[in-house]
Amino acid sequence: MDFLNDIPWMLIAASIAKTLFLIFGVVLPIVSYTVYAERRVSALIQDRLGPNRTGFPISLFGFEKDLQLFLGGLGQPIADAVKFLLKEEFTPAHVNKFYFWLAPVLAMVPALSTLAVLPFGNYLFGQKMVVADVNVGILYVFAIASIGVYGIVLAGWSSNSKYPFLGSIRASSQMISYELSLGLSAVPVLLIIGNLNLSQAIQYQIENGWLLLPFTDGNLTLRELLLWIPVLISFIIFTISMFAETNRLPFDLPESETELVAGYHTEYSAMKFALFFLGEYAAMIAGSSVIVVLFLGGWHIPFLPINTLESSTTPAGIALGFLHITAFFAKVVGILLFFIWVRWTLPRFRFDQLMKLGWLYLFEIALVNIFITAAILALVK
Amino acid sequence: MAYTVRRPNLTFWEKLYLPNIVAGLAITFNHLKKMLKGETKVVMQYPEEKWDAQLPEYYRGAPTLVTDEHGRERCVSCQLCEFICPPRAIKITPGSLPTDSKFAKVEKAPQAFDIDMSRCIYCGLCEEVCPEQAIYLRKDYAVTGESRADMVHHKAKLYELGGSMPGLVHKWNPDK
């Protein structure tokens, strides 16, 4: 039984603990409350109120009234989840059953898998707060994120119905178009950082200031100022492409309600639909996390001390570790709110406009941007 | 004849698109801010606040039966409303007045008068067709029930909702 000793049990246990914390402790609650935020913010933008009645259902346990916290309606995600779980799991007769059931899973799994390489905090309890600190970090993110389109394509195809089919065709062409500018706009960042590992990306930003806000390390050199221009262009293109990748408005053509009923998930209901829905929001979280890691310094808070491996088990270190995790997810939530804000501001693009924007503008700008960055890096020391 | 629509000449900043997106974001953010500060007041918290006092005279709520100024029921169970009702929500069982009533030989009255509120479409045709002005659409709109049977308004309920409607019936009015 020697091989048992060779298995790094501690590493496995730590990884599982981190995964459980990340998925069930942070990401899924954020997903469900993003849906709530989406409804509330959209309502407020349109001069309505949104769901403000549902409390936490403590009246089930014999209390007089449901618990209403400061905003009201905070129990809505729980009610939604229970509704989705209890609805009839209906599969239409005309669909390809196997792929019809596989598609929602394929929409959810890649979105959650991308989170594995994202460093969501500094050292805590002697552990680095990233599930898998792999050296191909950002490549892994792009590779897995683009698998997400298979869920949509399979859903549209297996539904055997025209609107889902059109939706999935749109999704695939859109995702392929924007994958290019997404990847190319990340290249200048990688040129500057000189590393694919996302933990190293954050380390670079701690030492030299966040890429988008280069003064966060306290000084601003000419080189940083010059590099700031391509980074800003990169950031804008990356964010726009991320909107298209996650099928958010103004690029939500795969599910445009006015044209395609509900797009690729027309034939879906109950928990299978919920998986698409949650997958979309989980993909948003993954995308926002990548933006935060690449441009906004990840978990780093300027002018605060940083845990080392040794100090992360002391009480002060534990507090600091949790503070850094909070900082990371606060930044992510900020980006998510921006996503929501944009969604309720802009109308949907026409499909030819979408393609034109992707292929004729973003792609070229991203390509030129790489050369600008390279030139600055080579010429300005 | 075909004619060409002149496209507006866009300036460089308009062609760039991004400044206009920022302007749009500013507009939506102002709406959000005003809602959060409570400056916009457009939403009515329904069960707590109601608009009932401002309902217009001609509001078409739940159909009800009315009595005249002497407390007599006006309906003579002619069944015209039952026949005209588009969703067939009304069901009338005709009957006679009690024999001790002095109008027993003159008029009739419904033995049962049911309006299925789960079918009613509030069109007001019953009110329009009634020769006796016995059925009126009143201002009750929140008709709820826990079963289909609950949603049927029987005669007693209809008179309770309707109350009395004094005044001359049109057929006795020479001016009408």
Tab-separated table of C-alpha atoms in Angstrom, chain B residues 98-173:
chain	number	residue	atom	x	y	z
B	98	PRO	CA	-93.348	34.935	-3.588
B	99	THR	CA	-97.150	34.531	-3.814
B	100	ASP	CA	-97.773	36.945	-0.913
B	101	SER	CA	-96.046	39.768	-2.767
B	102	LYS	CA	-98.433	42.206	-4.385
B	103	PHE	CA	-96.328	42.148	-7.541
B	104	ALA	CA	-96.484	38.377	-7.767
B	105	LYS	CA	-98.793	38.458	-10.767
B	106	VAL	CA	-96.935	41.366	-12.412
B	107	GLU	CA	-93.218	40.602	-12.427
B	108	LYS	CA	-90.832	37.739	-12.169
B	109	ALA	CA	-87.539	37.452	-10.327
B	110	PRO	CA	-84.528	35.166	-10.668
B	111	GLN	CA	-84.538	32.119	-8.453
B	112	ALA	CA	-80.790	31.884	-8.815
B	113	PHE	CA	-78.373	34.253	-10.507
B	114	ASP	CA	-74.762	33.110	-10.810
B	115	ILE	CA	-71.897	35.025	-12.414
B	116	ASP	CA	-68.737	33.022	-12.810
B	117	MET	CA	-66.067	35.658	-12.167
B	118	SER	CA	-63.337	33.371	-13.479
B	119	ARG	CA	-65.018	33.667	-16.879
B	120	CYS	CA	-66.264	37.265	-16.799
B	121	ILE	CA	-64.358	39.581	-19.132
B	122	TYR	CA	-65.811	42.832	-17.723
B	123	CYS	CA	-67.103	43.848	-21.150
B	124	GLY	CA	-70.250	45.486	-19.805
B	125	LEU	CA	-72.581	44.006	-22.411
B	126	CYS	CA	-74.879	42.682	-19.655
B	127	GLU	CA	-75.294	46.197	-18.285
B	128	GLU	CA	-75.960	47.526	-21.761
B	129	VAL	CA	-78.506	44.918	-22.714
B	130	CYS	CA	-80.511	44.908	-19.460
B	131	PRO	CA	-83.955	46.471	-20.087
B	132	GLU	CA	-84.622	46.833	-16.361
B	133	GLN	CA	-81.272	48.436	-15.462
B	134	ALA	CA	-80.834	45.712	-12.911
B	135	ILE	CA	-77.243	44.730	-13.603
B	136	TYR	CA	-74.430	47.225	-13.240
B	137	LEU	CA	-70.674	47.004	-13.438
B	138	ARG	CA	-69.476	48.422	-10.130
B	139	LYS	CA	-65.951	49.354	-9.065
B	140	ASP	CA	-64.838	46.108	-7.389
B	141	TYR	CA	-61.882	44.754	-9.306
B	142	ALA	CA	-60.014	42.547	-6.838
B	143	VAL	CA	-62.116	39.412	-7.175
B	144	THR	CA	-60.258	36.486	-5.647
B	145	GLY	CA	-61.043	32.996	-4.484
B	146	GLU	CA	-59.250	29.816	-3.569
B	147	SER	CA	-61.243	27.525	-5.855
B	148	ARG	CA	-63.372	27.716	-8.957
B	149	ALA	CA	-66.463	27.459	-6.763
B	150	ASP	CA	-65.277	30.496	-4.782
B	151	MET	CA	-65.112	32.517	-7.955
B	152	VAL	CA	-68.828	32.151	-8.663
B	153	HIS	CA	-70.833	35.082	-7.362
B	154	HIS	CA	-74.281	33.925	-6.280
B	155	LYS	CA	-77.384	36.072	-6.100
B	156	ALA	CA	-76.921	37.155	-2.473
B	157	LYS	CA	-73.323	38.213	-3.120
B	158	LEU	CA	-74.339	40.099	-6.265
B	159	TYR	CA	-76.977	42.120	-4.392
B	160	GLU	CA	-74.528	42.738	-1.559
B	161	LEU	CA	-71.966	44.152	-3.984
B	162	GLY	CA	-74.528	46.077	-6.009
B	163	GLY	CA	-76.525	47.773	-3.271
B	164	SER	CA	-79.416	49.908	-4.326
B	165	MET	CA	-79.663	52.113	-7.372
B	166	PRO	CA	-82.510	54.620	-6.955
B	167	GLY	CA	-84.055	56.400	-9.879
B	168	LEU	CA	-86.330	55.802	-12.786
B	169	VAL	CA	-85.843	52.836	-15.024
B	170	HIS	CA	-85.426	54.027	-18.577
B	171	LYS	CA	-88.405	52.137	-19.886
B	172	TRP	CA	-90.705	54.211	-17.671
B	173	ASN	CA	-88.959	57.448	-18.634
